[in-house]
Coordinates of C-alpha atoms in Angstrom, one line a residue:
M1 CA 112.6 99.1 109.7
D2 CA 109.6 99.5 107.5
T3 CA 108.2 96.4 105.6
T4 CA 109.6 97.6 102.5
S5 CA 113.0 97.5 103.6
Q6 CA 112.4 94.0 105.4
F7 CA 111.2 92.6 102.3
W8 CA 114.0 93.6 100.2
N9 CA 116.4 92.9 102.6
W10 CA 114.8 89.3 102.9
F11 CA 114.9 89.0 99.1
K12 CA 118.6 90.0 98.9
D13 CA 119.4 87.3 101.3
N14 CA 117.6 84.6 99.5
N15 CA 117.4 85.4 95.8
K16 CA 119.6 82.8 94.7
S17 CA 117.2 80.0 95.8
Y18 CA 114.8 81.7 93.2
T19 CA 117.1 81.4 90.2
F20 CA 116.6 77.9 89.8
L21 CA 113.1 77.6 90.5
N22 CA 112.2 75.1 87.5
S23 CA 115.2 72.9 88.7
V24 CA 114.2 72.2 92.0
D25 CA 111.8 69.3 93.4
E26 CA 108.1 70.3 93.3
T27 CA 107.7 70.1 96.9
V28 CA 110.8 72.3 97.3
K29 CA 109.4 74.7 94.8
E30 CA 106.2 75.2 96.6
Q31 CA 107.9 75.9 100.0
L32 CA 110.0 78.5 98.5
L33 CA 106.9 80.2 96.7
D34 CA 104.8 80.2 99.8
K35 CA 107.6 81.6 101.7
L36 CA 107.9 84.5 99.3
L37 CA 104.2 84.9 99.4
E38 CA 104.6 85.2 103.0
Q39 CA 107.3 87.7 102.8
L40 CA 105.3 89.9 100.4
H41 CA 101.9 89.7 102.4
N42 CA 104.0 90.8 105.5
Y43 CA 104.1 93.9 103.5
C44 CA 100.5 93.9 101.9
D45 CA 98.5 90.8 102.1
K46 CA 96.5 92.1 98.7
L47 CA 99.6 91.8 96.6
Y48 CA 101.0 88.7 94.5
F49 CA 103.5 87.9 92.4
E50 CA 104.7 86.2 89.4
I51 CA 108.5 84.9 89.1
G52 CA 110.7 83.2 86.5
G53 CA 112.7 83.5 83.4
F54 CA 114.7 81.6 81.0
P55 CA 117.9 80.1 81.8
D56 CA 121.0 82.4 81.4
E57 CA 118.7 85.4 81.3
D58 CA 117.7 87.7 84.0
Q59 CA 115.0 86.4 86.4
E60 CA 111.7 88.5 86.8
L61 CA 109.8 89.3 89.9
I62 CA 106.6 90.9 89.1
I63 CA 104.5 92.5 91.8
T64 CA 100.7 92.5 91.1
A65 CA 97.5 93.5 92.7
E66 CA 95.5 91.5 90.6
G67 CA 93.8 94.7 89.2
D68 CA 92.8 96.2 92.4
K69 CA 93.3 99.8 92.0
N70 CA 93.2 100.5 95.7
Y71 CA 96.7 98.7 96.0
F72 CA 98.5 100.0 93.0
D73 CA 100.5 102.8 95.2
K74 CA 101.5 99.8 97.2
V75 CA 102.8 97.8 94.2
E76 CA 104.6 101.2 93.0
K77 CA 106.1 101.7 96.4
L78 CA 107.5 98.5 96.9
I79 CA 109.3 98.4 93.4
N80 CA 110.5 101.9 93.4
A81 CA 112.2 100.6 96.5
A82 CA 113.8 97.7 95.0
P83 CA 117.4 97.3 95.2
Q84 CA 119.9 96.6 92.4
I85 CA 120.5 92.5 92.3
D86 CA 122.7 91.2 89.8
C87 CA 120.5 88.8 87.4
W88 CA 117.2 90.2 88.6
T89 CA 114.7 92.5 87.0
F90 CA 111.7 93.9 89.1
I91 CA 108.2 94.8 87.5
A92 CA 105.3 96.6 88.8
F93 CA 102.2 95.1 87.4
K94 CA 101.7 92.2 85.1
P95 CA 102.9 93.7 81.8
A96 CA 101.0 93.5 78.4
M97 CA 101.4 90.7 76.2
P98 CA 99.9 91.5 73.0
E99 CA 100.9 88.1 71.2
I100 CA 98.5 85.4 70.0
F101 CA 97.5 83.1 72.6
T102 CA 94.7 80.6 73.5
S103 CA 93.1 80.7 77.1
K104 CA 90.9 78.1 78.7
W105 CA 88.0 78.2 81.5
D106 CA 86.5 74.9 82.1
D107 CA 85.1 74.1 78.8
L108 CA 85.3 77.5 77.1
E109 CA 88.4 78.3 75.2
L110 CA 89.1 81.7 73.5
N111 CA 91.7 82.4 70.7
T112 CA 92.8 85.8 70.5
E113 CA 92.8 85.3 66.5
D114 CA 89.1 84.9 66.6
M115 CA 88.4 88.2 68.8
W116 CA 87.7 91.7 67.6
F117 CA 86.7 94.8 69.4
L118 CA 84.7 98.0 68.8
P119 CA 85.7 101.0 70.9
L120 CA 83.0 102.7 72.7
S121 CA 83.5 106.5 73.7
N122 CA 81.6 108.5 76.2
N123 CA 81.7 111.7 74.9
K124 CA 80.8 113.6 78.1
N125 CA 84.2 112.3 80.0
Q126 CA 85.9 110.4 77.0
D127 CA 86.1 107.1 79.2
L128 CA 87.0 104.4 77.0
G129 CA 84.8 101.2 76.9
V130 CA 85.2 98.2 74.3
R131 CA 82.9 95.6 72.6
V132 CA 84.6 92.5 72.2
C133 CA 83.1 90.4 69.5
F134 CA 83.3 86.7 68.7
N135 CA 82.0 84.6 65.7
N136 CA 80.2 82.3 68.0
Q137 CA 76.7 82.8 69.1
D138 CA 76.9 80.1 71.7
L139 CA 79.8 81.8 73.6
L140 CA 77.6 84.7 74.1
K141 CA 75.0 82.6 76.0
D142 CA 77.7 81.2 78.6
N143 CA 78.2 84.6 80.1
E144 CA 79.2 83.1 83.8
T145 CA 82.3 81.7 82.2
L146 CA 82.8 83.9 79.3
T147 CA 82.9 87.1 81.7
P148 CA 85.7 86.2 83.9
L149 CA 87.8 84.5 81.0
L150 CA 87.4 87.5 78.8
Y151 CA 88.7 89.7 81.7
K152 CA 91.5 87.7 82.3
M153 CA 92.4 87.7 78.6
L154 CA 92.2 91.5 78.5
D155 CA 94.3 91.7 81.4
T156 CA 96.8 89.8 79.7
I157 CA 96.6 91.8 76.5
V158 CA 96.7 95.5 77.7
G159 CA 98.5 94.7 81.0
E160 CA 97.2 95.0 84.6
K161 CA 97.4 98.7 85.2
A162 CA 95.9 99.6 81.5
F163 CA 93.2 97.2 82.0
A164 CA 92.0 98.7 85.3
L165 CA 92.8 102.4 84.7
D166 CA 92.1 102.8 80.8
I167 CA 88.9 100.5 80.0
H168 CA 86.1 101.8 81.9
Y169 CA 83.4 99.3 80.4
V170 CA 83.2 95.9 78.6
D171 CA 80.4 94.2 76.9
T172 CA 80.4 91.4 74.1
D173 CA 78.7 90.7 70.8
L174 CA 78.4 88.6 67.9
L175 CA 81.0 89.7 65.1
P176 CA 79.5 91.1 62.2
D177 CA 80.3 89.8 58.6
D178 CA 82.9 92.2 57.7
P179 CA 84.4 93.5 61.2
E180 CA 86.8 96.2 59.4
E181 CA 83.9 97.7 57.6
E182 CA 82.1 98.2 60.8
G183 CA 84.9 99.7 62.7
L184 CA 86.3 96.8 64.7
Y185 CA 90.0 96.2 65.0
P186 CA 91.6 92.7 65.8
I187 CA 91.8 92.4 69.6
L188 CA 95.8 92.6 69.9
E189 CA 95.8 96.1 68.5
L190 CA 93.7 97.3 71.6
P191 CA 97.1 98.2 73.8
K192 CA 97.9 100.6 70.7
Y193 CA 94.3 102.0 70.4
I194 CA 94.4 102.8 74.1
E195 CA 97.6 104.8 73.7
W196 CA 95.9 106.6 70.8
H197 CA 93.0 107.2 73.0
K198 CA 94.7 108.7 75.6
S199 CA 96.9 111.0 73.4
Q200 CA 93.7 112.2 71.9
R201 CA 92.2 112.9 75.5
T202 CA 95.6 114.7 76.4
Q203 CA 95.1 117.0 73.3
S204 CA 91.6 117.8 73.9
S205 CA 92.3 118.7 77.4
S206 CA 95.2 120.9 76.9

């Protein structure tokens, strides 16, 4: 039996333990999560998961490669082999969540409402880059913290797969006085812009 089948057979036998994760004791919850990670790592030790959902709704199991393109095929293979299990939805890659949110890393806090982006296009191969702009000069000085936090937020805004495959370059700058006049867009419009950019590439290559 291959490791894909082993994982799903194990999950079929044990999924009920994961339906009420938020209702169990913290120690039991940790043990359950460790066991799930162990089973997943038997299939591929470069994959991780997010699990949960609201009571009385389907629970979600998201399989993620944490943005590592080398293991995207492993994610897709596992999810494509997923069986139908009542009350569960299985998802390949962390999905886009283009909603207003705040994210924190050490002492640095960013809010999507204060972030804008300028599309940067490489004319030769039409790869898309983005310049993310903030209205706080001090933010730009702390690049060691800003870069990982920004990447984490972009991954959340556009989704794991789009961030890894569709954005080829990211830099930062100070927000101009009139961002719209300078061709910038609110950061939460980035998923829509990526789709538009891909459709333009498809048209120009056909």
